XYZ file of C-alpha atoms in Angstrom:
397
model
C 0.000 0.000 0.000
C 1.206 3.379 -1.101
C 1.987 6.001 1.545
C 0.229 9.122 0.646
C 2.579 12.348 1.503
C 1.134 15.417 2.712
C 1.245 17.961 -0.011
C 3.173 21.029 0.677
C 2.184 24.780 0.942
C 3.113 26.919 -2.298
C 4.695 29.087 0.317
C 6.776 26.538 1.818
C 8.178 24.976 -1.663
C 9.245 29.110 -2.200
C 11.166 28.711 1.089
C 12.556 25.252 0.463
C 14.090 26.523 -3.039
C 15.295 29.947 -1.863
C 16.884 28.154 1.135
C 18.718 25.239 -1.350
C 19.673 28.058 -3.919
C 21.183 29.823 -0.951
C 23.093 27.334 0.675
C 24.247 26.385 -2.866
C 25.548 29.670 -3.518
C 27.183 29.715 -0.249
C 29.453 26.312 -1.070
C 29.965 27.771 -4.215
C 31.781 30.386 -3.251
C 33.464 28.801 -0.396
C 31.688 30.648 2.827
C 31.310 28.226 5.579
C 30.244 28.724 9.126
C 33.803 26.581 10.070
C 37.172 25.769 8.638
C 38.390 22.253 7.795
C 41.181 23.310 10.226
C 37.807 23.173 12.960
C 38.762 20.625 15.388
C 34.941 20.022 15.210
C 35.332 19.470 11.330
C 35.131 15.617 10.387
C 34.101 15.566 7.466
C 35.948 18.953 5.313
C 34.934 20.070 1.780
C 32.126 21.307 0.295
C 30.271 18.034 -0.677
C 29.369 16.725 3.234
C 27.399 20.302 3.146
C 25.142 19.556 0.335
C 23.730 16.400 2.425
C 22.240 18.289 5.700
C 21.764 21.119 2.876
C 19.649 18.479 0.949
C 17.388 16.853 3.599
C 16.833 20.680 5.203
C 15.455 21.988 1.984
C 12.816 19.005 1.574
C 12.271 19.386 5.289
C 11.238 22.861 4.414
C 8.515 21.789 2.103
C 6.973 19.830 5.111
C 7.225 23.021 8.001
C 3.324 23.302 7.396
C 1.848 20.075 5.891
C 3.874 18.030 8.671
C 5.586 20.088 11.173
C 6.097 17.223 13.741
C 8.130 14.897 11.140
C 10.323 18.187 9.876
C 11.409 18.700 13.176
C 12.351 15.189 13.551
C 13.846 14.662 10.431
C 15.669 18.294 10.739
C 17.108 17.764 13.861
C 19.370 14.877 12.898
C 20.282 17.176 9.454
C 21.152 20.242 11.600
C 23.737 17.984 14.198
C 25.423 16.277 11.106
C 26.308 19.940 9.429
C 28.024 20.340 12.641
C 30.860 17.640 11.952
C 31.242 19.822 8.460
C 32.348 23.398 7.669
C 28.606 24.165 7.799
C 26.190 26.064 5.647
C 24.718 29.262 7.083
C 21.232 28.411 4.782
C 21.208 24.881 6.934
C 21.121 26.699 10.073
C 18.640 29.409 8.869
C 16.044 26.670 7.472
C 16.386 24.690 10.453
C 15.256 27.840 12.857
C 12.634 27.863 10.409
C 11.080 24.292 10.886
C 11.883 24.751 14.860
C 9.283 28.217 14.270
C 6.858 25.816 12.343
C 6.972 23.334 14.719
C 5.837 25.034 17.566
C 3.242 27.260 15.375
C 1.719 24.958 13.379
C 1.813 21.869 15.358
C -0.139 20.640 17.813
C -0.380 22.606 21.233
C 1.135 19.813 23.678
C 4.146 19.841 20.847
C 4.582 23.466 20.947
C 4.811 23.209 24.869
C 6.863 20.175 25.148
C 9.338 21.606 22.828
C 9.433 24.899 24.442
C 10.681 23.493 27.759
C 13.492 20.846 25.680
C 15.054 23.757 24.041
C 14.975 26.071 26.934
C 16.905 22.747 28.574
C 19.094 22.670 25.778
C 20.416 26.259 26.175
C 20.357 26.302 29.845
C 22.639 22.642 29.702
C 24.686 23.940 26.565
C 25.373 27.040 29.048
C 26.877 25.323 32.159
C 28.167 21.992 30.728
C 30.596 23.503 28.744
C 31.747 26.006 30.997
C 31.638 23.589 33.755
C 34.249 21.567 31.826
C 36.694 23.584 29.735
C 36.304 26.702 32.690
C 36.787 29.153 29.896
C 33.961 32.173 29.093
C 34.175 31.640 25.679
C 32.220 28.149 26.679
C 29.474 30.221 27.216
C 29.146 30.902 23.866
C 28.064 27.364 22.805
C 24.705 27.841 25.023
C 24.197 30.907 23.084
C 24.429 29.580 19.795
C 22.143 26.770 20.988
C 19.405 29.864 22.384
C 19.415 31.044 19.021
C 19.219 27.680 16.882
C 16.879 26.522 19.262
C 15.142 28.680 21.618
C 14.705 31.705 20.200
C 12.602 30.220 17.298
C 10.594 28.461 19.492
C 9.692 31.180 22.012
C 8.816 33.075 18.582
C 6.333 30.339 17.627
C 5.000 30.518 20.641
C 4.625 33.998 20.907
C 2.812 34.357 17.524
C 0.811 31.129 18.347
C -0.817 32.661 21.331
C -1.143 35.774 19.732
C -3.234 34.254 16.608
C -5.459 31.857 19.076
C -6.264 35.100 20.865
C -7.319 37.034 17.786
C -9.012 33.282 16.506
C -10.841 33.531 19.982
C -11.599 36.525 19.689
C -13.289 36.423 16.035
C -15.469 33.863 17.202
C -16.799 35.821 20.125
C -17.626 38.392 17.795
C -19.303 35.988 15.526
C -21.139 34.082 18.336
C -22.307 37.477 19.359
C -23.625 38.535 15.868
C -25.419 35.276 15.935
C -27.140 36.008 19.494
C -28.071 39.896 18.428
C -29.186 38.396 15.388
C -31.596 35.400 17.497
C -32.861 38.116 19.935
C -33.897 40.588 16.879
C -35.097 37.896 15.448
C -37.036 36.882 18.434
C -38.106 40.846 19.102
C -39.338 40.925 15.390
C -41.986 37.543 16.193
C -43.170 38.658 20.012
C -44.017 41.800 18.113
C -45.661 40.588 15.531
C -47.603 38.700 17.859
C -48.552 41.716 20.369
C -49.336 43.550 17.053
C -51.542 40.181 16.068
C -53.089 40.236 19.538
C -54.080 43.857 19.368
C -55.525 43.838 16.096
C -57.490 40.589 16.930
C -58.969 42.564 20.577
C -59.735 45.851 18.801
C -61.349 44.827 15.877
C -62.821 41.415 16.105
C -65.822 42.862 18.862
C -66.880 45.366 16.496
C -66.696 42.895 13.225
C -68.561 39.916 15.300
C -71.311 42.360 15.808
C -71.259 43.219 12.212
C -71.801 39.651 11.329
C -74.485 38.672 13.292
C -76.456 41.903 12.695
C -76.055 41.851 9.060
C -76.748 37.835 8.984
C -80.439 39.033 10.923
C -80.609 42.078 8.603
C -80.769 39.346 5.855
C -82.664 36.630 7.552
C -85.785 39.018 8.531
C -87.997 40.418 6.444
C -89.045 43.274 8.646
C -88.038 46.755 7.708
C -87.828 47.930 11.544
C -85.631 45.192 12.300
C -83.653 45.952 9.247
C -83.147 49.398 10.119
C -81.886 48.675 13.730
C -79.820 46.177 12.483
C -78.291 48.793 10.120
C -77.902 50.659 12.560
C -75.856 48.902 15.107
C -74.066 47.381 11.888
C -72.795 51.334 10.734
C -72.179 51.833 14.272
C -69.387 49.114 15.028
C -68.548 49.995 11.374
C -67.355 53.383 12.313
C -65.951 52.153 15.435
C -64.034 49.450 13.703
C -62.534 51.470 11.380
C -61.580 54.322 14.477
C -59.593 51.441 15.861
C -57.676 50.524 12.681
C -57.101 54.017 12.161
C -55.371 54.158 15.426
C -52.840 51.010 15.062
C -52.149 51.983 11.704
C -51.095 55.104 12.764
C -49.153 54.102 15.787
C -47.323 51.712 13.077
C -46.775 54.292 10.739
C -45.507 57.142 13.344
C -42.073 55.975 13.436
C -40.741 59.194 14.212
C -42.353 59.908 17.032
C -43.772 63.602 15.463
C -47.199 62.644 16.403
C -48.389 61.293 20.006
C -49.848 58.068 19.946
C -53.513 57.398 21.371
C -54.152 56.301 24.630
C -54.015 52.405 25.221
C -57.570 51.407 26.576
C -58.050 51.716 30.419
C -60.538 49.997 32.775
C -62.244 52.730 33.514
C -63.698 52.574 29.673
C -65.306 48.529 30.312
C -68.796 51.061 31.105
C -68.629 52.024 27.298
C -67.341 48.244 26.502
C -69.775 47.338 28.406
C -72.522 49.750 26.562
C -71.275 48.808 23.403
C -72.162 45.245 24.313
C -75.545 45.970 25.397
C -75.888 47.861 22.270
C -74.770 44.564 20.389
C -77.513 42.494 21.913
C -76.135 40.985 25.413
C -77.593 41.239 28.514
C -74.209 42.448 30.522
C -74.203 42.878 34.409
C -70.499 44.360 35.837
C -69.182 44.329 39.148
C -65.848 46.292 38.990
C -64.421 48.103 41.749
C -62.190 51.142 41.274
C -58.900 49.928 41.017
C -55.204 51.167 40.662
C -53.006 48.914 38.938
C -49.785 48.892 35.990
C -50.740 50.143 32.856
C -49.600 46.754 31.320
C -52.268 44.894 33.725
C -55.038 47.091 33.174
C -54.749 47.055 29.017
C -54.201 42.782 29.760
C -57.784 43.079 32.042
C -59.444 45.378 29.398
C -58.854 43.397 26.459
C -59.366 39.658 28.354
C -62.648 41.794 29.055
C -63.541 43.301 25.497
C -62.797 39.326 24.176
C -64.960 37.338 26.545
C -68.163 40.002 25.587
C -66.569 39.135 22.048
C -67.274 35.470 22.470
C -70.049 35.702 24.464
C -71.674 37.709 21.318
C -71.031 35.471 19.136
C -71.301 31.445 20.953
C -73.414 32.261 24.160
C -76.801 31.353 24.535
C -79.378 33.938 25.491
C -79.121 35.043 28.758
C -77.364 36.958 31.365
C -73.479 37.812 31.022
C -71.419 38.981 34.078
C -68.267 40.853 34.421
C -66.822 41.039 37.818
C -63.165 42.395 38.473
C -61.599 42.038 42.344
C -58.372 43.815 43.338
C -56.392 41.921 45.505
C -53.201 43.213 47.592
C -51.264 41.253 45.153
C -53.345 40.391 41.584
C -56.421 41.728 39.743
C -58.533 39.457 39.193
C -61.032 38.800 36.566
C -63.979 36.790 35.570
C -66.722 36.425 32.793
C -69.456 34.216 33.028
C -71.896 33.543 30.353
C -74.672 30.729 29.226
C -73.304 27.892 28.021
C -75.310 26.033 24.989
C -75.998 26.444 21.228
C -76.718 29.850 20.256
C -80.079 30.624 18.370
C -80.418 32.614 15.065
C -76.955 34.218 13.572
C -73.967 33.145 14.625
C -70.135 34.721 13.187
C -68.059 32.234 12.937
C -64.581 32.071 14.925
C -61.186 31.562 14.651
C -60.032 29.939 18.204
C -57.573 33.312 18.216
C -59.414 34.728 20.915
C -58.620 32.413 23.772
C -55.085 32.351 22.511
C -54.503 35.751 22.863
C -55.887 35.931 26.099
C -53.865 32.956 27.629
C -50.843 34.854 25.896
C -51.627 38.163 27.325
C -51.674 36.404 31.046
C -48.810 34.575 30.245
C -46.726 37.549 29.541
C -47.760 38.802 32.687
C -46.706 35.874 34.465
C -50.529 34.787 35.319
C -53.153 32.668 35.306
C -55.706 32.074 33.440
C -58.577 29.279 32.766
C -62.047 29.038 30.583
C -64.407 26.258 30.008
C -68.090 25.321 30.501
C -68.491 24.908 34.583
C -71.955 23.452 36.505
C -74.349 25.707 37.200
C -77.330 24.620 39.024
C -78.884 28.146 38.314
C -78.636 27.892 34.554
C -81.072 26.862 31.740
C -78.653 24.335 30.316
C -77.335 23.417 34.013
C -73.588 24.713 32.636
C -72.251 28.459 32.216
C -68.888 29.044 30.289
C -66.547 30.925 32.362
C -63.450 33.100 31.956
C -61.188 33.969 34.836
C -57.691 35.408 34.793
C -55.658 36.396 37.451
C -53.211 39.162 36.540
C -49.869 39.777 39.523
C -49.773 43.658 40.235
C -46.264 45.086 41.280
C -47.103 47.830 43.643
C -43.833 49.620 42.051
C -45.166 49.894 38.954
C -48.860 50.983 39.926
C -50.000 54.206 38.856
């Protein structure tokens, strides 16, 4: 089976030829880094340099693809061109692959050959002088600090330096990515508050519409016709009032114009009207109450939607809205007959109890509806909404 060799870096096959073409110019005009008169010198003339020479240059082509196995294979080169007059390009390439070594490879590499080198120098320092007792000894653990050392500590310099800018991009990225989720995630909970509010505002005044016109239809009885006309251009108007208004709050977006007031709870009387108007028989039992703007427009609409449903699913009979403030909740709770409605009905989209369950939720509430017993009722059942909405004292008006 073939061995499959890592191919090299453009880059690094420019360094491996400069460094050969170097180092060949150097023996060719006889500049060495020793003499053959070198006691060191075992092997003199200039064709030992061309080996180390040799294997350096192809090491070079691996300082990137295979930084590991140049070191390994560089190492031996670099202590044979010692027992020759040496080759200055040798030395140069091999402080290269050391600086490859430590960048490139992996991180328990770059650290385990930090501390050998630094080993190196410090033994290459004292050894020598230890023995021969001469300062000039001390020079042999400085050549080793710059073969060896120096290169490395580079590599490791620049390695930390590029993981802390690589770190460092992919913070920024990560962060992008978050900003991005959370407009993202701004963009849908408004679209759903904007969904909610269009739903509460409008779908009271079009419900009425419906059944009205359905009876307007259904009757032959000009007096009935004209009263259901009536109502019907009433809510009309209405209808269109609100519209008006959240288009225009959508549509200010410089802020030139002030936006209308959000419903209160001391408008259910004319919700309340309104519904009476529509055709239901509405009782309410609110006390005055002081609580966050964000709770009262929550109680309002929860309100304005149960009269909604109650308009167009209830049975004839008697609706009641009853609102209690508590020392630490408001809480509310519409009751209405429970059974098949006679006549015109407008048909539904299941929105409404979502958006009330949402509004609640938001608010960190509760909220529950359903058909309980009633012993009192007609059908012996009465459909029942009931929220109950936390107030924060620090936030009350």
């Amino acid at each position: 089976m073939a061995v499959r060799l890592p191919r090299p870096h453009r880059f690094d096959v420019y360094i491996a030829i400069g460094g050969l073409l170097g180092g060949l110019l150097l023996v060719g005009i006889g500049l060495g880094t020793r003499t053959a008169k070198d006691p060191i010198t075992l092997f003199d003339g200039p064709w030992p340099i061309l080996v180390p020479l040799t294997v350096m240059a192809g090491c070079e082509l691996l300082r990137r693809a295979a930084p590991r196995t140049a070191l390994l294979i560089g190492t031996p080169a670099i202590c044979a061109d010692v027992f020759t007059q040496g080759n200055l390009a040798t030395v140069l390439m091999f402080t290269d692959i050391m600086y490859a070594a430590v960048l490139y490879g992996p991180l328990a590499t770059a650290r385990r050959i930090q501390w050998i080198t630094g080993l190196l120098t410090v033994a290459g320092t004292l050894v020598p002088f230890a023995v021969w007792r001469v300062p000039e000894a001390l020079l042999i653990g400085v050549v080793v600090g710059v073969v060896a050392y120096a290169p490395a500590a580079t590599g490791y310099i620049v390695r930390n330096h590029r993981d802390a800018a690589e770190a460092a991009r992919l913070r920024a990225e990560q962060t992008a990515l978050l900003a991005e989720m959370d407009r993202a995630q701004a963009v849908t909970s408004e679209r759903a508050r904007m969904a909610r509010e269009l739903h509460d505002m409008v779908a009271n005044h079009l419900s009425a519409i419906a059944i009205h016109s359905t009876a307007a239809l259904s009757l032959d009885d000009p007096k009935t016709s004209q009263e259901a006309l009536s109502v019907i251009r009433e809510n009309s108007v209405e209808g269109l009032a609100e519209m008006r208004r959240l288009i225009g709050i959508l549509r200010d977006a410089g802020g030139d114009t002030e936006p209308a007031a959000a419903p209160t709870l001391d408008g259910l009387e004319a919700l309340v009207a309104g519904a009476r108007t529509n055709g239901l028989d509405v009782h309410l039992d609110a006390e005055p109450c002081r609580v966050p703007a964000p709770v009262e427009l929550a109680a309002y609409r929860i309100v304005q939607e149960a009269l909604t449903n109650a308009l167009k699913h209830a049975s004839p009979g008697r609706v009641t809205v009853i609102l209690t403030q508590l020392d630490d909740s408001l809480r509310v709770a519409v009751t209405s007959p429970f059974g098949d409605r006679e006549g015109p009905r407008a048909p539904g989209s299941g929105a409404g109890l979502i958006g009330m369950r949402e509004r609640v939720e938001l608010l960190g509430g509760a909220f529950e509806a359903g058909p309980v017993d009633d012993p009192d009722s007609a059908d012996g059942k009465i459909w029942v909404v009931r929220a109950t909405l936390p107030v924060n004292e620090g936030d009350s008006r």
